[in-house]
Amino acid sequence: MLYQRSSQLFAEAEKVIPGGVNSPVRAFKSVGGTPIFVKQAKGAYLYDEDGNRLIDYINSWGPMILGHAFEPVVQAVTERAKLGTSFGMPTELETQIAALAVSMVPNIDKIRFVNSGTEACMSAVRLARGFTKRDKIIKFAGCYHGHSDSFLIQAGSGAMTFGTPNSPGVTAGTAKDTLLAKYNDLENVRSLIEANPNEIAAIIVEPIAGNMGCVPPTKGFLEGLRQLCTENGILLIFDEVMTGFRLAKGGAQELLNINADIVCFGKVIGGGLPVGAFAARAEIMNYLAPLGPVYQAGTLSGNPLAMAAGLAMLESLNNDAAIFKRLEEKTAYLETGIHKVLQANNVVYTINRVGSMISVHFDASPVIDLQTAAKGDNDTFKKFFHGLVQEGIYIAPSAYETWFITDALSYEDLDFTINAIDKVSKTL
Ligand SMILES: *Cc1c(COP(=O)(O)O)cnc(C)c1O
């Protein structure tokens, strides 16, 4: 495949945009080469500026769960745009999507919409601090909760790819209120709580981690967190920006049957427009301005185009009883196929998967946290990534990312992908 025009466009971009990109993981830093510029996409396929077609396994890092240019979303946005694109005043649409989200997700009474997953997590933590009147939070190494200051401490994929676990610009004062724990290590959490009695406002966790590859919680881990939180007056925040509306209608809370106190959303909830949200029971949500003392706001929050896209997406998921089963089956089929060809070619690997989140790690030992995820062989990954691009398959340009399966993928696409992986595996 040729990448002449993408290379030219990247060179132009680098002159006026730092690193040529508006979000670092797009830059191909960890795999080398120049990023592919997209012209358009439809269903499971990307079409780049050089005229190549790629089967897409990133899907905008999750949102396009029903495929690119999904008709109901395109129609909703197009129709809505004609009526005005922003008012800074309430619209009926906001109540409609809020009511639908509250009906789909267990254990939440009210939801507030923001513009990104970052904003959702940042606001959720402020709310938890205000509600509990405590300052500290516990986060897990390798979990990503967006790029706000409190979370840029061993933040997983993006930050990890660049070898900067802690970003300059985060003050020591902010960093000291974020306590770092090991994913899937309950004893570690227990000792942090004991060392900081009555000081911890919240534990924030990706219930199924997706930013160090896909790392499922080990048996009892989330149940243990739930219990520790309840016993110690700590709020449990599930960051479901990735898992929400992807693993089940009600996200990981429903799938795993564990209730969080505050839940964060992003990605799928916006149908491909910039949307995030956080939600909780009324007692907690009523602590937010204008009802309560915790301030949180946004000029474009609840934007009509974004809400129209999100509503069309959630309605489509809610009305399709078989959608999550279908996604699970397609991803399981892909997993089985990848196992077969990697084994046949004697590749050393581990595959992790939960529902439609899957990751391939080039190391034989189980991947259960950041440390074990980091053991994957990055040179092999680079070859794997570029080999797949040559075959017309696009996965994330980083070894620490989950693949996001879309329902737009056909079984022919999956077979094509498995064959491509077979071919590329022979070169590793
Ligand atoms: C993507 C992601 C975020 C950040 O969302 P943005 O919309 O990129 O700000 C937060 N948490 C998790 C788990 C994510 O995967």
Short mmCIF file of C-alpha atoms and ligand atoms in Angstrom, two decimals:
data_model
loop_
_atom_site.label_atom_id
_atom_site.label_comp_id
_atom_site.label_asym_id
_atom_site.label_seq_id
_atom_site.Cartn_x
_atom_site.Cartn_y
_atom_site.Cartn_z
CA MET A 1 0.00 0.00 0.00
CA LEU A 2 1.14 3.51 -0.76
CA TYR A 3 1.16 6.35 1.72
CA GLN A 4 2.41 9.23 -0.37
CA ARG A 5 -0.45 11.62 0.21
CA SER A 6 -0.70 10.76 3.94
CA SER A 7 3.01 11.55 4.27
CA GLN A 8 2.56 14.92 2.55
CA LEU A 9 -0.45 15.76 4.69
CA PHE A 10 1.43 14.79 7.83
CA ALA A 11 4.36 17.04 6.88
CA GLU A 12 1.92 19.94 6.40
CA ALA A 13 0.20 19.17 9.71
CA GLU A 14 3.50 19.10 11.61
CA LYS A 15 4.12 22.72 10.70
CA VAL A 16 1.04 23.99 12.49
CA ILE A 17 -0.01 21.28 14.95
CA PRO A 18 2.41 19.91 17.61
CA GLY A 19 3.51 16.50 16.35
CA GLY A 20 0.97 16.85 13.54
CA VAL A 21 -1.86 15.43 15.65
CA ASN A 22 -4.49 16.60 18.11
CA SER A 23 -4.13 13.52 20.33
CA PRO A 24 -0.73 11.86 20.82
CA VAL A 25 -1.59 8.17 20.23
CA ARG A 26 -2.49 9.00 16.63
CA ALA A 27 1.13 9.89 15.86
CA PHE A 28 2.62 6.40 15.29
CA LYS A 29 5.46 7.25 17.70
CA SER A 30 5.67 3.76 19.17
CA VAL A 31 5.40 1.90 15.85
CA GLY A 32 7.32 4.27 13.58
CA GLY A 33 6.26 5.60 10.19
CA THR A 34 3.74 8.32 9.43
CA PRO A 35 0.10 8.32 10.46
CA ILE A 36 -2.55 7.43 7.91
CA PHE A 37 -4.85 10.33 7.00
CA VAL A 38 -8.49 9.32 6.68
CA LYS A 39 -10.71 10.66 3.97
CA GLN A 40 -13.93 8.89 4.84
CA ALA A 41 -15.35 5.76 6.39
CA LYS A 42 -18.42 3.61 6.03
CA GLY A 43 -19.45 0.56 8.04
CA ALA A 44 -16.36 -1.47 8.96
CA TYR A 45 -14.06 0.28 6.48
CA LEU A 46 -11.77 3.28 6.47
CA TYR A 47 -10.78 4.91 3.19
CA ASP A 48 -7.53 6.86 3.39
CA GLU A 49 -6.24 9.82 1.40
CA ASP A 50 -4.15 7.54 -0.84
CA GLY A 51 -7.19 5.53 -1.88
CA ASN A 52 -6.46 2.47 0.31
CA ARG A 53 -9.26 0.61 2.07
CA LEU A 54 -8.62 -0.64 5.61
CA ILE A 55 -10.79 -2.81 7.86
CA ASP A 56 -11.06 -0.77 11.03
CA TYR A 57 -10.43 -2.31 14.46
CA ILE A 58 -10.19 0.99 16.34
CA ASN A 59 -13.48 2.52 15.38
CA SER A 60 -12.58 5.95 16.71
CA TRP A 61 -11.31 4.18 19.88
CA GLY A 62 -14.72 2.73 20.54
CA PRO A 63 -17.60 5.02 19.62
CA MET A 64 -18.43 3.52 16.20
CA ILE A 65 -19.77 0.30 17.70
CA LEU A 66 -22.39 0.05 14.95
CA GLY A 67 -20.03 1.07 12.17
CA HIS A 68 -18.92 4.30 10.53
CA ALA A 69 -21.44 6.75 9.10
CA PHE A 70 -24.21 4.77 10.80
CA GLU A 71 -27.37 5.93 9.07
CA PRO A 72 -29.61 6.79 12.07
CA VAL A 73 -26.82 8.91 13.60
CA VAL A 74 -25.99 10.68 10.33
CA GLN A 75 -29.65 11.44 9.78
CA ALA A 76 -30.21 12.71 13.33
CA VAL A 77 -27.21 15.04 13.16
CA THR A 78 -28.07 16.33 9.69
CA GLU A 79 -31.67 17.08 10.58
CA ARG A 80 -30.72 18.67 13.87
CA ALA A 81 -28.06 20.92 12.35
CA LYS A 82 -30.69 22.68 10.25
CA LEU A 83 -32.43 23.78 13.46
CA GLY A 84 -29.38 25.50 14.92
CA THR A 85 -26.18 24.01 16.29
CA SER A 86 -25.92 25.49 19.79
CA PHE A 87 -28.07 27.61 22.09
CA GLY A 88 -26.65 27.56 25.60
CA MET A 89 -30.25 26.99 26.69
CA PRO A 90 -32.05 23.77 27.63
CA THR A 91 -33.52 21.56 24.92
CA GLU A 92 -35.98 18.67 25.18
CA LEU A 93 -33.38 16.45 23.54
CA GLU A 94 -31.19 16.56 26.67
CA THR A 95 -34.00 15.12 28.81
CA GLN A 96 -34.72 12.44 26.21
CA ILE A 97 -31.16 11.10 26.13
CA ALA A 98 -30.81 11.44 29.92
CA ALA A 99 -34.02 9.47 30.50
CA LEU A 100 -32.95 6.77 28.06
CA ALA A 101 -29.46 6.47 29.59
CA VAL A 102 -30.92 6.28 33.11
CA SER A 103 -33.32 3.53 31.95
CA MET A 104 -30.52 1.49 30.36
CA VAL A 105 -27.90 1.71 33.12
CA PRO A 106 -28.50 0.07 36.51
CA ASN A 107 -28.24 1.97 39.74
CA ILE A 108 -28.29 5.59 38.48
CA ASP A 109 -31.02 8.22 38.98
CA LYS A 110 -29.54 11.26 37.29
CA ILE A 111 -26.91 11.98 34.67
CA ARG A 112 -25.00 15.12 33.66
CA PHE A 113 -23.63 15.49 30.13
CA VAL A 114 -20.20 16.95 29.35
CA ASN A 115 -17.98 17.04 26.25
CA SER A 116 -15.45 14.24 26.76
CA GLY A 117 -14.51 11.26 28.88
CA THR A 118 -11.79 13.40 30.45
CA GLU A 119 -14.36 15.92 31.64
CA ALA A 120 -16.61 13.15 32.93
CA CYS A 121 -13.88 11.61 35.12
CA MET A 122 -12.54 14.97 36.27
CA SER A 123 -16.02 16.09 37.32
CA ALA A 124 -16.85 12.75 38.94
CA VAL A 125 -13.81 13.05 41.19
CA ARG A 126 -14.64 16.64 42.14
CA LEU A 127 -18.18 15.53 42.99
CA ALA A 128 -16.84 12.64 45.08
CA ARG A 129 -14.50 14.97 46.95
CA GLY A 130 -17.28 17.49 47.57
CA PHE A 131 -19.70 14.80 48.68
CA THR A 132 -17.33 13.01 51.06
CA LYS A 133 -15.43 16.15 52.15
CA ARG A 134 -12.17 14.26 51.61
CA ASP A 135 -9.27 15.04 49.25
CA LYS A 136 -7.46 11.87 48.22
CA ILE A 137 -8.30 9.39 45.50
CA ILE A 138 -6.95 5.96 44.60
CA LYS A 139 -6.30 5.14 40.95
CA PHE A 140 -4.70 2.08 39.40
CA ALA A 141 -1.47 1.98 37.41
CA GLY A 142 -2.32 1.41 33.75
CA CYS A 143 -5.87 2.73 34.02
CA TYR A 144 -6.58 5.84 31.95
CA HIS A 145 -9.19 8.36 33.02
CA GLY A 146 -8.46 11.16 30.59
CA HIS A 147 -5.80 13.83 30.71
CA SER A 148 -6.82 15.96 33.70
CA ASP A 149 -4.06 16.58 36.24
CA SER A 150 -5.15 14.17 38.98
CA PHE A 151 -5.04 11.20 36.62
CA LEU A 152 -1.76 11.70 34.78
CA ILE A 153 0.05 9.37 37.09
CA GLN A 154 0.90 6.04 35.43
CA ALA A 155 -1.98 6.61 33.06
CA GLY A 156 -1.76 3.65 30.68
CA SER A 157 -1.57 3.46 26.91
CA GLY A 158 -1.08 7.01 25.63
CA ALA A 159 1.22 8.17 28.38
CA MET A 160 2.97 4.78 28.54
CA THR A 161 3.76 4.73 24.83
CA PHE A 162 5.73 7.93 25.33
CA GLY A 163 7.59 6.73 28.39
CA THR A 164 6.29 9.56 30.52
CA PRO A 165 4.29 7.94 33.29
CA ASN A 166 3.88 11.25 35.06
CA SER A 167 3.46 14.36 32.96
CA PRO A 168 5.41 17.54 33.68
CA GLY A 169 2.93 20.29 34.48
CA VAL A 170 1.15 18.20 37.10
CA THR A 171 2.07 19.89 40.38
CA ALA A 172 3.43 17.95 43.34
CA GLY A 173 0.43 19.24 45.28
CA THR A 174 -2.00 17.60 42.88
CA ALA A 175 0.02 14.40 42.54
CA LYS A 176 0.14 13.85 46.31
CA ASP A 177 -3.65 13.50 46.45
CA THR A 178 -3.61 10.66 43.91
CA LEU A 179 -2.60 7.36 45.46
CA LEU A 180 -1.47 4.72 43.03
CA ALA A 181 -2.46 1.08 43.38
CA LYS A 182 -1.84 -2.09 41.40
CA TYR A 183 -4.72 -3.34 39.26
CA ASN A 184 -6.12 -6.64 40.50
CA ASP A 185 -4.30 -6.28 43.83
CA LEU A 186 -6.87 -5.88 46.58
CA GLU A 187 -4.32 -6.10 49.40
CA ASN A 188 -2.48 -3.13 47.94
CA VAL A 189 -5.71 -1.10 48.04
CA ARG A 190 -6.48 -2.22 51.57
CA SER A 191 -3.08 -1.06 52.81
CA LEU A 192 -3.46 2.35 51.11
CA ILE A 193 -6.81 2.81 52.83
CA GLU A 194 -5.33 1.82 56.19
CA ALA A 195 -2.43 4.23 55.74
CA ASN A 196 -4.81 7.12 54.92
CA PRO A 197 -7.74 6.72 57.34
CA ASN A 198 -10.80 8.87 56.54
CA GLU A 199 -8.90 10.70 53.82
CA ILE A 200 -9.92 8.87 50.68
CA ALA A 201 -12.86 10.31 48.76
CA ALA A 202 -12.98 7.84 45.90
CA ILE A 203 -11.50 4.83 44.21
CA ILE A 204 -11.67 5.24 40.44
CA VAL A 205 -11.26 2.15 38.31
CA GLU A 206 -11.84 0.85 34.80
CA PRO A 207 -14.03 -2.14 35.77
CA ILE A 208 -12.58 -3.96 32.77
CA ALA A 209 -9.34 -2.20 31.98
CA GLY A 210 -8.86 -1.25 28.35
CA ASN A 211 -5.89 1.09 28.33
CA MET A 212 -3.10 -1.44 28.90
CA GLY A 213 -4.65 -3.78 26.40
CA CYS A 214 -7.80 -5.45 27.64
CA VAL A 215 -7.28 -6.56 31.23
CA PRO A 216 -10.25 -8.17 32.96
CA PRO A 217 -10.66 -7.91 36.73
CA THR A 218 -9.59 -11.07 38.52
CA LYS A 219 -12.22 -12.93 40.54
CA GLY A 220 -13.22 -10.95 43.60
CA PHE A 221 -11.25 -7.80 42.77
CA LEU A 222 -14.18 -5.49 42.03
CA GLU A 223 -16.34 -7.17 44.68
CA GLY A 224 -13.51 -6.47 47.13
CA LEU A 225 -13.26 -2.83 46.06
CA ARG A 226 -17.02 -2.47 46.50
CA GLN A 227 -16.80 -3.84 50.01
CA LEU A 228 -13.77 -1.73 51.00
CA CYS A 229 -15.53 1.40 49.72
CA THR A 230 -18.74 0.66 51.58
CA GLU A 231 -16.89 -0.10 54.82
CA ASN A 232 -14.76 3.03 54.66
CA GLY A 233 -17.18 5.70 53.38
CA ILE A 234 -15.34 5.85 50.05
CA LEU A 235 -17.21 6.35 46.76
CA LEU A 236 -16.52 3.74 44.08
CA ILE A 237 -16.24 5.35 40.64
CA PHE A 238 -16.51 3.06 37.62
CA ASP A 239 -14.91 4.68 34.62
CA GLU A 240 -17.10 3.14 31.94
CA VAL A 241 -15.98 5.52 29.20
CA MET A 242 -14.84 2.44 27.25
CA THR A 243 -17.12 -0.28 28.62
CA GLY A 244 -20.36 1.71 28.89
CA PHE A 245 -22.96 0.79 26.24
CA ARG A 246 -20.34 -1.60 24.77
CA LEU A 247 -20.29 -4.68 27.00
CA ALA A 248 -24.01 -4.57 27.80
CA LYS A 249 -26.82 -2.02 27.80
CA GLY A 250 -25.87 -1.23 31.37
CA GLY A 251 -22.11 -1.59 30.83
CA ALA A 252 -19.81 -3.40 33.26
CA GLN A 253 -22.13 -2.75 36.20
CA GLU A 254 -24.73 -4.93 34.48
CA LEU A 255 -22.28 -7.47 33.03
CA LEU A 256 -20.52 -8.08 36.35
CA ASN A 257 -23.48 -7.32 38.62
CA ILE A 258 -21.59 -4.83 40.79
CA ASN A 259 -22.90 -1.37 41.67
CA ALA A 260 -20.64 1.64 41.54
CA ASP A 261 -21.48 4.93 43.28
CA ILE A 262 -20.61 7.16 40.32
CA VAL A 263 -20.29 6.01 36.70
CA CYS A 264 -18.45 7.87 33.92
CA PHE A 265 -19.30 7.61 30.24
CA GLY A 266 -17.82 8.75 26.93
CA LYS A 267 -17.08 7.19 23.54
CA VAL A 268 -20.22 5.17 22.55
CA ILE A 269 -22.61 7.51 24.39
CA GLY A 270 -21.87 10.27 21.87
CA GLY A 271 -22.28 8.18 18.73
CA GLY A 272 -19.05 9.70 17.39
CA LEU A 273 -19.59 13.28 18.56
CA PRO A 274 -17.73 14.77 21.54
CA VAL A 275 -19.79 13.62 24.51
CA GLY A 276 -19.08 12.44 28.01
CA ALA A 277 -21.36 12.02 31.01
CA PHE A 278 -21.32 11.06 34.65
CA ALA A 279 -24.16 9.61 36.65
CA ALA A 280 -25.06 8.46 40.16
CA ARG A 281 -27.95 8.09 42.55
CA ALA A 282 -29.91 11.31 43.24
CA GLU A 283 -28.37 11.91 46.66
CA ILE A 284 -24.93 12.27 45.06
CA MET A 285 -25.94 14.02 41.84
CA ASN A 286 -27.95 16.63 43.77
CA TYR A 287 -24.65 17.78 45.24
CA LEU A 288 -23.89 19.38 41.85
CA ALA A 289 -24.56 23.03 40.98
CA PRO A 290 -27.17 24.50 40.64
CA LEU A 291 -28.75 22.25 43.31
CA GLY A 292 -25.65 21.70 45.40
CA PRO A 293 -22.28 23.25 46.18
CA VAL A 294 -20.00 21.36 43.73
CA TYR A 295 -19.47 23.50 40.64
CA GLN A 296 -19.45 21.98 37.17
CA ALA A 297 -20.46 23.61 33.88
CA GLY A 298 -19.99 23.75 30.10
CA THR A 299 -20.93 26.18 27.32
CA LEU A 300 -21.36 23.36 24.83
CA SER A 301 -22.45 20.65 27.29
CA GLY A 302 -25.64 18.97 26.06
CA ASN A 303 -25.00 20.40 22.59
CA PRO A 304 -27.96 19.55 20.34
CA LEU A 305 -25.89 17.90 17.59
CA ALA A 306 -24.02 15.78 20.13
CA MET A 307 -27.21 14.85 21.98
CA ALA A 308 -28.98 13.97 18.71
CA ALA A 309 -26.10 11.67 17.75
CA GLY A 310 -25.96 10.11 21.21
CA LEU A 311 -29.71 9.60 21.37
CA ALA A 312 -29.78 7.92 17.95
CA MET A 313 -26.93 5.65 19.05
CA LEU A 314 -28.45 4.69 22.40
CA GLU A 315 -31.88 4.11 20.82
CA SER A 316 -30.32 1.82 18.22
CA LEU A 317 -28.54 -0.18 20.93
CA ASN A 318 -31.59 -0.25 23.19
CA ASN A 319 -33.92 -1.42 20.40
CA ASP A 320 -31.68 -4.23 19.19
CA ALA A 321 -32.09 -7.03 21.72
CA ALA A 322 -29.38 -9.18 20.11
CA ILE A 323 -26.68 -6.55 19.60
CA PHE A 324 -24.38 -7.37 22.51
CA LYS A 325 -24.70 -11.11 21.90
CA ARG A 326 -23.82 -10.57 18.23
CA LEU A 327 -20.77 -8.48 19.15
CA GLU A 328 -19.65 -11.13 21.62
CA GLU A 329 -20.01 -13.87 19.02
CA LYS A 330 -18.09 -11.98 16.35
CA THR A 331 -15.28 -11.17 18.74
CA ALA A 332 -15.13 -14.75 20.04
CA TYR A 333 -14.91 -15.96 16.42
CA LEU A 334 -12.03 -13.56 15.80
CA GLU A 335 -10.31 -14.69 19.00
CA THR A 336 -10.57 -18.37 18.07
CA GLY A 337 -9.20 -17.62 14.59
CA ILE A 338 -6.27 -15.60 15.93
CA HIS A 339 -5.40 -18.36 18.45
CA LYS A 340 -5.33 -20.87 15.63
CA VAL A 341 -3.01 -18.96 13.31
CA LEU A 342 -0.65 -17.62 16.01
CA GLN A 343 -0.26 -21.14 17.42
CA ALA A 344 0.29 -22.61 13.96
CA ASN A 345 3.08 -20.08 13.37
CA ASN A 346 4.69 -20.59 16.80
CA VAL A 347 4.19 -16.99 17.90
CA VAL A 348 4.56 -16.33 21.63
CA TYR A 349 1.42 -14.51 22.71
CA THR A 350 -1.47 -14.00 25.09
CA ILE A 351 -4.97 -12.92 24.10
CA ASN A 352 -7.26 -11.13 26.54
CA ARG A 353 -10.91 -10.59 25.74
CA VAL A 354 -14.13 -9.46 27.35
CA GLY A 355 -17.15 -9.12 25.04
CA SER A 356 -16.16 -6.92 22.10
CA MET A 357 -12.89 -5.76 23.66
CA ILE A 358 -9.87 -7.86 22.70
CA SER A 359 -6.09 -7.46 22.80
CA VAL A 360 -3.12 -9.49 21.57
CA HIS A 361 0.02 -9.37 23.72
CA PHE A 362 3.35 -10.70 22.51
CA ASP A 363 4.35 -12.45 25.71
CA ALA A 364 3.39 -15.86 27.05
CA SER A 365 2.55 -14.93 30.65
CA PRO A 366 -0.94 -13.83 31.69
CA VAL A 367 -1.55 -10.08 31.43
CA ILE A 368 -3.25 -8.98 34.64
CA ASP A 369 -1.87 -5.49 35.33
CA LEU A 370 0.44 -2.78 33.99
CA GLN A 371 3.62 -4.66 34.85
CA THR A 372 2.61 -7.80 32.98
CA ALA A 373 1.20 -5.77 30.06
CA ALA A 374 4.54 -3.98 29.72
CA LYS A 375 6.32 -7.34 29.19
CA GLY A 376 4.89 -7.62 25.67
CA ASP A 377 7.53 -7.57 22.92
CA ASN A 378 7.21 -4.18 21.24
CA ASP A 379 9.44 -5.04 18.27
CA THR A 380 7.16 -7.92 17.40
CA PHE A 381 4.18 -5.64 17.80
CA LYS A 382 5.67 -3.08 15.39
CA LYS A 383 6.13 -5.74 12.71
CA PHE A 384 2.66 -7.08 13.39
CA PHE A 385 1.11 -3.60 13.12
CA HIS A 386 2.84 -2.61 9.86
CA GLY A 387 2.29 -6.06 8.38
CA LEU A 388 -1.44 -5.77 9.06
CA VAL A 389 -1.63 -2.29 7.55
CA GLN A 390 -0.05 -3.70 4.39
CA GLU A 391 -2.80 -6.33 4.35
CA GLY A 392 -5.51 -3.67 4.72
CA ILE A 393 -6.18 -4.07 8.44
CA TYR A 394 -5.98 -1.16 10.87
CA ILE A 395 -5.42 -1.80 14.58
CA ALA A 396 -4.28 0.80 17.13
CA PRO A 397 -0.69 1.97 16.60
CA SER A 398 0.33 0.96 20.12
CA ALA A 399 0.86 -2.37 21.85
CA TYR A 400 -1.14 -1.23 24.87
CA GLU A 401 -4.49 -0.76 23.19
CA THR A 402 -7.67 -2.77 23.00
CA TRP A 403 -9.23 -3.56 19.64
CA PHE A 404 -12.82 -2.37 19.43
CA ILE A 405 -15.06 -4.68 17.46
CA THR A 406 -17.91 -3.14 15.51
CA ASP A 407 -21.15 -4.83 14.51
CA ALA A 408 -20.51 -3.61 10.96
CA LEU A 409 -17.85 -6.33 10.58
CA SER A 410 -19.07 -9.31 8.55
CA TYR A 411 -17.79 -12.86 9.01
CA GLU A 412 -16.06 -12.43 5.63
CA ASP A 413 -14.20 -9.42 7.11
CA LEU A 414 -13.23 -11.52 10.13
CA ASP A 415 -12.00 -14.39 7.94
CA PHE A 416 -10.05 -11.92 5.82
CA THR A 417 -8.49 -10.54 9.02
CA ILE A 418 -7.59 -14.00 10.38
CA ASN A 419 -5.95 -14.88 7.05
CA ALA A 420 -4.01 -11.62 7.10
CA ILE A 421 -2.82 -12.36 10.65
CA ASP A 422 -1.74 -15.82 9.49
CA LYS A 423 0.28 -14.28 6.69
CA VAL A 424 1.85 -11.59 8.90
CA SER A 425 2.62 -14.11 11.69
CA LYS A 426 4.95 -15.96 9.34
CA THR A 427 7.12 -12.83 9.14
CA LEU A 428 7.39 -12.16 12.89
C1 LIG B 1 -10.95 7.27 26.37
C2 LIG B 1 -11.04 7.15 27.83
C3 LIG B 1 -11.13 8.30 28.66
C4 LIG B 1 -10.97 9.68 28.12
O1 LIG B 1 -12.00 10.07 27.28
P1 LIG B 1 -11.74 11.29 26.27
O2 LIG B 1 -13.06 11.45 25.57
O3 LIG B 1 -10.62 10.88 25.37
O4 LIG B 1 -11.40 12.47 27.08
C5 LIG B 1 -11.34 8.10 30.00
N1 LIG B 1 -11.45 6.87 30.52
C6 LIG B 1 -11.35 5.77 29.78
C7 LIG B 1 -11.50 4.43 30.41
C8 LIG B 1 -11.12 5.87 28.41
O5 LIG B 1 -10.98 4.76 27.69
#
